[in-house]
């Protein structure tokens, strides 16, 4: 206790000013009227800027918003859904666990999507983006022209049954032609059709691998090797069949041709 008292007297000139400063700050903050705090406002004002500058700022905000929605649009309105599901089925059918890795499947799906959608992007760039950038088209008309090639692509891949289901679920009036179908109805119908097509292709991919698994399992049972997992034995044979048949070429070629 005496040692603590001696330390306080020895360092009193150091910590007393700090304590007084903290007390002064606390008293000042406590004495601040609440009305002043309520008057604190944050506002965004363009001031005396020109209309052209404001339009550029709004265009930048619109572009950033579009970029944030780009992944969802890529998944919903392009061929990405079918491609990535089929490649995932292929990996599961081979039984190679995480080979190829998910990043490689996503990257391959993205580049295949770009190759499939290249004519659509070219039409959008020619009919909507370039005229809008040159100031020849208003924003609303450019957006309609940009949606038209995407809608044609989605209509080509969408089944009438799925489209009729979405129209009945949303209680929308029966459309007379394709232009009467709203985009918010077309997108889920398109995704349902893509999933169904992807599952059909995945079923066909699974058949040869399933036959190899059954043959290997029956052979091991006839040899009395019940403790040996059939997957370990069938995996090399499935890889050999896939390589000899040039499986990647067949799968990718069938996927691309399914959109024609």
Coordinates of N, CA, C and O in Angstrom, one line a residue, residues 58-226:
X58 N -25.4 10.6 -63.3 CA -26.5 9.7 -63.3 C -26.2 8.5 -64.1 O -26.6 7.3 -63.8
X59 N -25.5 8.7 -65.2 CA -25.1 7.5 -66.1 C -24.1 6.6 -65.4 O -24.2 5.4 -65.5
X60 N -23.2 7.2 -64.6 CA -22.2 6.4 -63.9 C -22.9 5.6 -62.8 O -22.7 4.4 -62.6
X61 N -23.9 6.2 -62.1 CA -24.7 5.5 -61.1 C -25.5 4.3 -61.7 O -25.5 3.2 -61.2
X62 N -26.1 4.6 -62.9 CA -26.8 3.6 -63.6 C -25.9 2.4 -64.0 O -26.3 1.2 -63.9
X63 N -24.7 2.8 -64.5 CA -23.7 1.7 -64.9 C -23.3 0.9 -63.7 O -23.2 -0.3 -63.9
X64 N -23.0 1.5 -62.6 CA -22.6 0.8 -61.4 C -23.7 -0.2 -61.0 O -23.5 -1.3 -60.5
X65 N -25.0 0.3 -61.0 CA -26.1 -0.5 -60.7 C -26.2 -1.7 -61.6 O -26.5 -2.9 -61.2
X66 N -26.0 -1.5 -62.9 CA -26.1 -2.6 -63.9 C -25.0 -3.6 -63.7 O -25.2 -4.8 -63.8
X67 N -23.8 -3.1 -63.3 CA -22.7 -4.0 -63.0 C -23.0 -4.9 -61.8 O -22.6 -6.1 -61.7
X68 N -23.6 -4.3 -60.8 CA -24.0 -5.1 -59.6 C -25.0 -6.2 -59.9 O -25.1 -7.2 -59.2
X69 N -25.9 -5.9 -60.9 CA -26.9 -6.9 -61.3 C -26.4 -7.8 -62.4 O -27.2 -8.8 -62.8
X70 N -25.2 -7.6 -62.9 CA -24.7 -8.4 -64.0 C -24.7 -9.9 -63.7 O -25.0 -10.7 -64.6
X71 N -24.2 -10.3 -62.6 CA -24.1 -11.8 -62.3 C -25.5 -12.4 -62.4 O -25.7 -13.5 -62.9
X72 N -26.5 -11.8 -61.8 CA -27.9 -12.3 -61.8 C -28.4 -12.4 -63.2 O -29.1 -13.3 -63.6
X73 N -28.2 -11.3 -64.0 CA -28.6 -11.3 -65.4 C -27.9 -12.4 -66.2 O -28.6 -13.0 -67.1
X74 N -26.6 -12.6 -65.9 CA -25.9 -13.6 -66.7 C -26.5 -15.0 -66.4 O -26.6 -15.8 -67.3
X75 N -26.9 -15.2 -65.2 CA -27.4 -16.6 -64.8 C -28.8 -16.7 -65.4 O -29.2 -17.8 -65.9
X76 N -29.6 -15.7 -65.3 CA -31.1 -15.8 -65.6 C -31.4 -15.7 -67.1 O -32.3 -16.4 -67.5
X77 N -30.6 -15.0 -67.8 CA -31.0 -14.6 -69.2 C -30.1 -15.1 -70.3 O -30.2 -14.8 -71.4
X78 N -29.2 -16.0 -69.9 CA -28.2 -16.5 -70.9 C -28.2 -18.1 -70.8 O -28.9 -18.7 -70.1
X79 N -27.3 -18.6 -71.6 CA -27.1 -20.1 -71.6 C -26.3 -20.6 -70.4 O -26.0 -21.8 -70.4
X80 N -25.9 -19.8 -69.5 CA -25.0 -20.2 -68.4 C -25.6 -21.3 -67.6 O -24.9 -22.2 -67.1
X81 N -26.9 -21.2 -67.3 CA -27.6 -22.2 -66.4 C -27.4 -23.6 -66.9 O -27.0 -24.5 -66.2
X82 N -27.8 -23.8 -68.2 CA -27.7 -25.2 -68.8 C -26.3 -25.7 -68.8 O -26.0 -26.8 -68.5
X83 N -25.3 -24.8 -69.2 CA -24.0 -25.3 -69.3 C -23.4 -25.7 -68.0 O -22.7 -26.8 -67.8
X84 N -23.5 -24.9 -66.9 CA -22.9 -25.2 -65.7 C -23.6 -26.4 -65.0 O -22.9 -27.2 -64.3
X85 N -24.9 -26.6 -65.2 CA -25.5 -27.8 -64.6 C -25.1 -29.0 -65.3 O -24.8 -30.1 -64.7
X86 N -24.9 -29.0 -66.6 CA -24.5 -30.2 -67.4 C -23.0 -30.5 -67.0 O -22.7 -31.7 -66.8
X87 N -22.2 -29.6 -66.9 CA -20.8 -29.8 -66.5 C -20.7 -30.4 -65.1 O -19.8 -31.2 -64.8
X88 N -21.6 -29.9 -64.2 CA -21.6 -30.4 -62.8 C -22.1 -31.9 -62.8 O -21.5 -32.7 -62.1
X89 N -23.1 -32.2 -63.6 CA -23.5 -33.6 -63.8 C -22.3 -34.5 -64.3 O -22.2 -35.6 -63.9
X90 N -21.6 -33.9 -65.3 CA -20.5 -34.7 -65.8 C -19.4 -35.0 -64.8 O -18.9 -36.2 -64.7
X91 N -19.1 -34.1 -63.9 CA -18.1 -34.3 -62.9 C -18.7 -35.4 -61.9 O -17.9 -36.2 -61.4
X92 N -19.9 -35.3 -61.5 CA -20.5 -36.3 -60.6 C -20.6 -37.7 -61.2 O -20.4 -38.7 -60.6
X93 N -20.9 -37.7 -62.5 CA -20.9 -39.0 -63.2 C -19.6 -39.7 -63.3 O -19.5 -40.9 -63.1
X94 N -18.5 -38.9 -63.5 CA -17.2 -39.4 -63.5 C -16.8 -39.9 -62.1 O -16.0 -40.8 -62.0
X95 N -17.3 -39.3 -61.1 CA -17.0 -39.7 -59.7 C -15.6 -39.2 -59.3 O -14.9 -39.8 -58.4
X96 N -15.1 -38.1 -59.8 CA -13.8 -37.6 -59.5 C -13.8 -36.6 -58.4 O -12.8 -35.8 -58.2
X97 N -14.9 -36.6 -57.6 CA -15.0 -35.7 -56.4 C -14.9 -34.2 -56.9 O -15.8 -33.7 -57.5
X98 N -13.8 -33.5 -56.6 CA -13.6 -32.1 -56.9 C -12.7 -31.9 -58.1 O -12.0 -30.9 -58.2
X99 N -12.6 -32.9 -59.0 CA -11.8 -32.7 -60.2 C -12.7 -32.8 -61.5 O -13.4 -33.9 -61.7
X100 N -12.7 -31.8 -62.3 CA -12.0 -30.5 -62.2 C -12.7 -29.6 -61.1 O -13.8 -29.8 -60.8
X101 N -11.9 -28.7 -60.5 CA -12.4 -27.9 -59.5 C -13.6 -27.0 -59.9 O -13.8 -26.8 -61.1
X102 N -14.4 -26.6 -58.9 CA -15.5 -25.7 -59.3 C -15.2 -24.5 -60.0 O -15.9 -24.0 -60.9
X103 N -14.0 -23.9 -59.7 CA -13.6 -22.6 -60.4 C -13.4 -22.9 -61.8 O -13.7 -22.0 -62.7
X104 N -12.8 -24.0 -62.2 CA -12.6 -24.3 -63.6 C -13.9 -24.6 -64.3 O -14.1 -24.1 -65.5
X105 N -14.9 -25.2 -63.7 CA -16.2 -25.4 -64.3 C -16.9 -24.1 -64.5 O -17.5 -23.9 -65.6
X106 N -16.8 -23.2 -63.5 CA -17.5 -21.9 -63.7 C -16.8 -21.1 -64.8 O -17.5 -20.5 -65.6
X107 N -15.5 -21.1 -64.8 CA -14.8 -20.4 -65.9 C -15.1 -20.9 -67.3 O -15.3 -20.2 -68.2
X108 N -15.1 -22.3 -67.4 CA -15.4 -22.9 -68.7 C -16.8 -22.5 -69.1 O -17.1 -22.2 -70.3
X109 N -17.7 -22.5 -68.1 CA -19.1 -22.2 -68.4 C -19.3 -20.8 -68.9 O -20.1 -20.4 -69.8
X110 N -18.5 -19.9 -68.2 CA -18.6 -18.5 -68.6 C -18.1 -18.3 -70.1 O -18.7 -17.6 -70.9
X111 N -17.0 -18.9 -70.4 CA -16.5 -18.7 -71.8 C -17.4 -19.4 -72.8 O -17.5 -18.9 -73.9
X112 N -17.9 -20.5 -72.5 CA -18.9 -21.1 -73.4 C -20.1 -20.3 -73.6 O -20.7 -20.2 -74.6
X113 N -20.5 -19.7 -72.5 CA -21.7 -18.7 -72.5 C -21.4 -17.6 -73.4 O -22.2 -17.1 -74.2
X114 N -20.2 -17.0 -73.3 CA -19.8 -15.9 -74.2 C -19.8 -16.3 -75.7 O -20.3 -15.6 -76.5
X115 N -19.4 -17.5 -76.0 CA -19.4 -18.0 -77.4 C -20.8 -18.2 -77.9 O -21.1 -18.0 -79.1
X116 N -21.7 -18.7 -77.0 CA -23.1 -19.0 -77.4 C -23.8 -17.6 -77.6 O -24.6 -17.5 -78.6
X117 N -23.6 -16.7 -76.7 CA -24.3 -15.5 -76.7 C -23.6 -14.4 -77.6 O -24.1 -13.2 -77.6
X118 N -22.5 -14.7 -78.2 CA -21.8 -13.7 -79.0 C -22.7 -13.0 -80.1 O -22.7 -11.8 -80.3
X119 N -23.5 -13.8 -80.9 CA -24.4 -13.1 -81.8 C -25.4 -12.2 -81.2 O -25.8 -11.1 -81.7
X120 N -25.9 -12.6 -80.0 CA -26.9 -11.7 -79.3 C -26.2 -10.5 -78.8 O -26.8 -9.4 -79.0
X121 N -25.0 -10.6 -78.3 CA -24.3 -9.4 -77.8 C -24.0 -8.4 -79.0 O -24.1 -7.2 -78.9
X122 N -23.7 -9.0 -80.2 CA -23.4 -8.2 -81.3 C -24.6 -7.4 -81.8 O -24.5 -6.2 -82.1
X123 N -25.8 -8.1 -81.7 CA -27.0 -7.4 -82.1 C -27.3 -6.3 -81.1 O -27.8 -5.2 -81.5
X124 N -27.1 -6.5 -79.8 CA -27.4 -5.5 -78.8 C -26.5 -4.3 -79.0 O -26.9 -3.2 -78.9
X125 N -25.2 -4.6 -79.3 CA -24.2 -3.5 -79.4 C -24.5 -2.7 -80.7 O -24.4 -1.5 -80.7
X126 N -25.0 -3.4 -81.8 CA -25.2 -2.7 -83.0 C -26.5 -1.9 -83.0 O -26.6 -0.7 -83.4
X127 N -27.6 -2.4 -82.4 CA -28.9 -1.8 -82.5 C -29.2 -0.9 -81.3 O -30.0 0.0 -81.5
X128 N -28.5 -1.1 -80.2 CA -28.9 -0.3 -79.0 C -27.7 0.5 -78.4 O -27.8 1.7 -78.2
X129 N -26.6 -0.2 -78.1 CA -25.6 0.5 -77.3 C -24.9 1.6 -78.1 O -24.7 2.7 -77.6
X130 N -24.5 1.3 -79.4 CA -23.8 2.3 -80.2 C -24.7 3.5 -80.5 O -24.2 4.7 -80.4
X131 N -25.9 3.3 -80.9 CA -26.8 4.5 -81.2 C -27.1 5.3 -79.9 O -27.1 6.5 -80.0
X132 N -27.2 4.6 -78.8 CA -27.4 5.3 -77.5 C -26.2 6.1 -77.1 O -26.3 7.3 -76.6
X133 N -25.0 5.5 -77.3 CA -23.7 6.3 -77.0 C -23.5 7.5 -77.9 O -23.0 8.5 -77.5
X134 N -24.0 7.3 -79.1 CA -23.9 8.5 -80.1 C -25.0 9.5 -79.9 O -24.9 10.5 -80.6
X135 N -25.9 9.3 -79.0 CA -27.0 10.2 -78.7 C -28.1 10.2 -79.7 O -28.9 11.1 -79.8
X136 N -28.2 9.1 -80.5 CA -29.2 9.0 -81.5 C -30.5 8.3 -81.0 O -31.6 8.4 -81.6
X137 N -30.4 7.7 -79.8 CA -31.6 7.0 -79.2 C -31.8 7.5 -77.8 O -30.8 7.6 -77.1
X138 N -33.0 7.7 -77.4 CA -33.3 7.9 -75.9 C -33.0 6.7 -75.1 O -33.0 5.5 -75.7
X139 N -33.0 6.8 -73.8 CA -32.6 5.7 -72.9 C -33.7 4.6 -73.0 O -33.4 3.4 -73.0
X140 N -34.9 5.0 -72.9 CA -36.0 4.0 -72.9 C -36.1 3.2 -74.1 O -36.2 1.9 -74.1
X141 N -35.9 3.8 -75.3 CA -36.0 3.1 -76.5 C -34.8 2.2 -76.7 O -34.9 1.1 -77.2
X142 N -33.6 2.7 -76.2 CA -32.4 1.8 -76.3 C -32.5 0.6 -75.4 O -32.1 -0.5 -75.8
X143 N -33.2 0.7 -74.3 CA -33.4 -0.4 -73.4 C -34.3 -1.4 -74.1 O -34.1 -2.7 -74.0
X144 N -35.4 -1.0 -74.7 CA -36.3 -1.9 -75.4 C -35.6 -2.6 -76.6 O -35.7 -3.8 -76.7
X145 N -34.7 -1.9 -77.3 CA -34.0 -2.5 -78.4 C -33.0 -3.5 -77.9 O -32.7 -4.5 -78.5
X146 N -32.4 -3.2 -76.7 CA -31.4 -4.2 -76.1 C -32.1 -5.4 -75.6 O -31.5 -6.5 -75.7
X147 N -33.3 -5.3 -75.1 CA -34.0 -6.5 -74.6 C -34.5 -7.4 -75.7 O -34.7 -8.6 -75.5
X148 N -34.7 -6.8 -76.9 CA -35.3 -7.6 -78.0 C -34.5 -8.8 -78.4 O -35.1 -10.0 -78.5
X149 N -33.2 -8.7 -78.6 CA -32.4 -10.0 -79.0 C -32.4 -11.0 -77.8 O -32.5 -12.2 -78.1
X150 N -32.4 -10.5 -76.6 CA -32.4 -11.4 -75.5 C -33.7 -12.2 -75.4 O -33.8 -13.4 -75.1
X151 N -34.8 -11.4 -75.6 CA -36.1 -12.1 -75.6 C -36.3 -13.1 -76.7 O -36.8 -14.2 -76.5
X152 N -35.7 -12.8 -77.9 CA -35.8 -13.8 -79.0 C -35.0 -15.0 -78.6 O -35.5 -16.2 -78.9
X153 N -33.8 -14.9 -78.0 CA -33.1 -16.0 -77.6 C -33.8 -16.8 -76.5 O -33.8 -18.1 -76.6
X154 N -34.4 -16.2 -75.5 CA -35.1 -16.9 -74.5 C -36.3 -17.6 -75.0 O -36.7 -18.7 -74.6
X155 N -37.1 -16.9 -75.9 CA -38.3 -17.6 -76.5 C -37.9 -18.8 -77.3 O -38.6 -19.8 -77.3
X156 N -36.7 -18.8 -77.9 CA -36.3 -20.0 -78.7 C -36.0 -21.2 -77.9 O -36.2 -22.3 -78.3
X157 N -35.6 -20.9 -76.6 CA -35.2 -22.0 -75.7 C -36.3 -22.4 -74.7 O -36.1 -23.3 -73.9
X158 N -37.4 -21.6 -74.7 CA -38.4 -21.8 -73.7 C -39.5 -22.7 -74.2 O -40.0 -22.5 -75.3
X159 N -40.0 -23.6 -73.4 CA -41.1 -24.5 -73.8 C -42.4 -23.8 -73.5 O -42.6 -23.0 -72.5
X160 N -43.4 -24.0 -74.4 CA -44.7 -23.4 -74.2 C -45.4 -23.8 -72.9 O -46.1 -23.0 -72.3
X161 N -45.1 -25.0 -72.5 CA -45.7 -25.5 -71.2 C -45.2 -24.7 -70.0 O -46.0 -24.3 -69.1
X162 N -43.9 -24.4 -70.0 CA -43.4 -23.6 -68.9 C -43.9 -22.2 -68.9 O -44.2 -21.6 -67.9
X163 N -44.0 -21.7 -70.1 CA -44.5 -20.3 -70.3 C -46.0 -20.2 -69.9 O -46.4 -19.2 -69.2
X164 N -46.8 -21.2 -70.2 CA -48.2 -21.2 -69.9 C -48.3 -21.3 -68.3 O -49.2 -20.7 -67.7
X165 N -47.4 -22.1 -67.7 CA -47.5 -22.2 -66.3 C -47.2 -20.9 -65.6 O -48.0 -20.5 -64.6
X166 N -46.2 -20.2 -66.0 CA -45.9 -18.9 -65.4 C -47.0 -17.9 -65.6 O -47.4 -17.1 -64.7
X167 N -47.7 -17.9 -66.8 CA -48.8 -17.0 -67.1 C -50.0 -17.3 -66.2 O -50.6 -16.4 -65.6
X168 N -50.2 -18.6 -66.0 CA -51.4 -19.0 -65.1 C -51.1 -18.7 -63.6 O -52.0 -18.3 -62.9
X169 N -49.8 -18.9 -63.2 CA -49.5 -18.6 -61.8 C -49.5 -17.1 -61.5 O -49.9 -16.7 -60.3
X170 N -49.2 -16.2 -62.4 CA -49.2 -14.8 -62.2 C -50.6 -14.2 -62.5 O -50.8 -13.0 -62.4
X171 N -51.5 -15.0 -63.0 CA -52.9 -14.6 -63.3 C -52.8 -13.4 -64.4 O -53.6 -12.5 -64.3
X172 N -51.9 -13.6 -65.3 CA -51.8 -12.6 -66.4 C -52.8 -12.9 -67.5 O -53.1 -14.1 -67.7
X173 N -53.2 -11.9 -68.2 CA -54.1 -12.2 -69.4 C -53.3 -13.0 -70.5 O -52.1 -12.9 -70.6
X174 N -54.1 -13.8 -71.2 CA -53.5 -14.6 -72.2 C -52.9 -13.8 -73.3 O -53.6 -13.0 -73.9
X175 N -51.6 -13.9 -73.6 CA -51.0 -13.0 -74.6 C -51.4 -13.5 -76.0 O -51.6 -14.7 -76.3
X176 N -51.5 -12.5 -76.9 CA -51.9 -12.8 -78.3 C -50.6 -13.2 -79.1 O -50.7 -14.0 -80.1
X177 N -49.5 -12.6 -78.8 CA -48.2 -13.0 -79.5 C -47.1 -12.8 -78.5 O -47.3 -12.6 -77.3
X178 N -45.9 -13.0 -79.0 CA -44.7 -13.0 -78.1 C -44.4 -11.7 -77.5 O -43.9 -11.6 -76.4
X179 N -44.8 -10.6 -78.2 CA -44.5 -9.3 -77.7 C -45.4 -8.9 -76.5 O -45.1 -8.0 -75.7
X180 N -46.5 -9.6 -76.3 CA -47.4 -9.4 -75.2 C -46.9 -10.1 -73.9 O -47.5 -9.8 -72.9
X181 N -45.9 -11.0 -74.0 CA -45.5 -11.7 -72.8 C -44.5 -10.8 -72.1 O -43.5 -10.4 -72.6
X182 N -44.8 -10.5 -70.8 CA -43.8 -9.6 -70.1 C -42.5 -10.3 -69.8 O -42.4 -11.6 -69.7
X183 N -41.5 -9.6 -69.6 CA -40.1 -10.1 -69.4 C -40.0 -10.8 -68.1 O -39.4 -11.9 -68.0
X184 N -40.7 -10.3 -67.1 CA -40.7 -10.9 -65.7 C -41.4 -12.3 -65.7 O -41.1 -13.1 -64.8
X185 N -42.2 -12.6 -66.7 CA -42.8 -13.9 -66.9 C -41.9 -14.8 -67.7 O -41.7 -16.0 -67.5
X186 N -41.3 -14.2 -68.7 CA -40.4 -15.0 -69.6 C -39.2 -15.5 -68.9 O -38.7 -16.7 -69.2
X187 N -38.6 -14.7 -68.0 CA -37.3 -15.2 -67.4 C -37.5 -16.4 -66.6 O -36.7 -17.4 -66.8
X188 N -38.4 -16.5 -65.6 CA -38.5 -17.8 -64.9 C -38.9 -19.0 -65.8 O -38.5 -20.1 -65.5
X189 N -39.8 -18.8 -66.8 CA -40.1 -19.8 -67.7 C -38.9 -20.3 -68.5 O -38.7 -21.5 -68.7
X190 N -38.0 -19.4 -68.9 CA -36.8 -19.7 -69.6 C -35.9 -20.6 -68.7 O -35.3 -21.6 -69.1
X191 N -35.8 -20.2 -67.4 CA -34.9 -20.9 -66.5 C -35.4 -22.3 -66.2 O -34.6 -23.3 -66.1
X192 N -36.7 -22.5 -66.1 CA -37.3 -23.8 -65.9 C -37.0 -24.7 -67.1 O -36.7 -25.9 -67.0
X193 N -37.1 -24.1 -68.3 CA -36.9 -24.9 -69.5 C -35.4 -25.3 -69.6 O -35.0 -26.4 -70.0
X194 N -34.5 -24.4 -69.2 CA -33.1 -24.7 -69.2 C -32.7 -25.8 -68.2 O -31.9 -26.6 -68.5
X195 N -33.3 -25.7 -67.0 CA -33.1 -26.8 -66.0 C -33.5 -28.1 -66.5 O -32.9 -29.2 -66.3
X196 N -34.7 -28.2 -67.1 CA -35.2 -29.4 -67.6 C -34.3 -30.0 -68.7 O -34.0 -31.2 -68.7
X197 N -33.9 -29.2 -69.7 CA -33.0 -29.6 -70.7 C -31.6 -30.1 -70.1 O -31.1 -31.1 -70.6
X198 N -31.1 -29.3 -69.1 CA -29.9 -29.7 -68.5 C -30.0 -31.1 -67.8 O -29.0 -31.9 -67.9
X199 N -31.1 -31.3 -67.2 CA -31.3 -32.6 -66.5 C -31.4 -33.8 -67.5 O -30.9 -34.9 -67.3
X200 N -32.0 -33.5 -68.6 CA -32.1 -34.5 -69.7 C -30.7 -34.9 -70.2 O -30.4 -36.1 -70.4
X201 N -29.9 -33.9 -70.5 CA -28.5 -34.1 -70.9 C -27.7 -34.8 -69.9 O -26.9 -35.7 -70.2
X202 N -27.9 -34.4 -68.6 CA -27.2 -35.1 -67.5 C -27.6 -36.6 -67.4 O -26.7 -37.4 -67.1
X203 N -28.9 -36.9 -67.6 CA -29.3 -38.3 -67.6 C -28.6 -39.1 -68.7 O -28.1 -40.2 -68.4
X204 N -28.4 -38.6 -69.9 CA -27.7 -39.3 -70.9 C -26.2 -39.4 -70.6 O -25.6 -40.4 -71.0
X205 N -25.7 -38.4 -69.9 CA -24.3 -38.5 -69.6 C -24.0 -39.6 -68.5 O -23.0 -40.3 -68.6
X206 N -25.0 -39.8 -67.6 CA -24.8 -40.7 -66.5 C -24.9 -42.2 -67.0 O -24.3 -43.1 -66.3
X207 N -25.6 -42.5 -68.1 CA -25.9 -43.9 -68.5 C -24.6 -44.7 -68.7 O -24.4 -45.8 -68.1
X208 N -23.6 -44.2 -69.5 CA -22.4 -45.1 -69.7 C -21.6 -45.3 -68.4 O -21.0 -46.3 -68.1
X209 N -21.5 -44.2 -67.6 CA -20.8 -44.3 -66.3 C -21.5 -45.3 -65.3 O -20.9 -46.1 -64.6
X210 N -22.8 -45.3 -65.4 CA -23.6 -46.2 -64.5 C -23.4 -47.6 -64.9 O -23.3 -48.6 -64.1
X211 N -23.3 -47.9 -66.3 CA -23.1 -49.2 -66.7 C -21.7 -49.8 -66.3 O -21.6 -50.9 -65.9
X212 N -20.7 -48.9 -66.3 CA -19.4 -49.3 -65.9 C -19.4 -49.6 -64.4 O -18.8 -50.6 -63.9
X213 N -20.1 -48.8 -63.6 CA -20.2 -49.0 -62.1 C -20.8 -50.4 -61.9 O -20.4 -51.2 -61.0
X214 N -21.9 -50.7 -62.6 CA -22.6 -51.9 -62.4 C -21.8 -53.1 -62.8 O -21.7 -54.2 -62.1
X215 N -21.1 -53.0 -63.9 CA -20.2 -54.1 -64.3 C -19.1 -54.4 -63.3 O -18.8 -55.5 -63.0
X216 N -18.5 -53.3 -62.8 CA -17.4 -53.5 -61.9 C -17.9 -54.0 -60.6 O -17.3 -54.9 -60.0
X217 N -19.1 -53.5 -60.1 CA -19.6 -54.0 -58.8 C -20.0 -55.5 -58.9 O -19.7 -56.3 -58.0
X218 N -20.6 -56.0 -60.0 CA -20.9 -57.4 -60.2 C -19.7 -58.2 -60.3 O -19.7 -59.4 -59.8
X219 N -18.6 -57.7 -61.0 CA -17.4 -58.5 -61.1 C -16.7 -58.7 -59.7 O -16.3 -59.8 -59.4
X220 N -16.7 -57.6 -58.9 CA -16.1 -57.7 -57.6 C -16.9 -58.7 -56.7 O -16.3 -59.4 -55.9
X221 N -18.2 -58.6 -56.8 CA -19.0 -59.6 -56.0 C -18.8 -61.0 -56.4 O -18.7 -61.9 -55.6
X222 N -18.7 -61.3 -57.7 CA -18.4 -62.6 -58.2 C -17.1 -63.1 -57.7 O -16.9 -64.4 -57.5
X223 N -16.1 -62.2 -57.6 CA -14.8 -62.6 -57.1 C -14.7 -62.7 -55.6 O -13.6 -63.0 -55.1
X224 N -15.7 -62.3 -54.9 CA -15.7 -62.3 -53.4 C -15.0 -61.2 -52.8 O -14.7 -61.2 -51.6
X225 N -14.7 -60.1 -53.6 CA -14.0 -58.9 -53.1 C -15.0 -57.9 -52.6 O -15.2 -56.8 -53.2
X226 N -15.7 -58.3 -51.5 CA -16.8 -57.4 -51.1 C -16.3 -56.2 -50.3 O -17.0 -55.2 -50.2

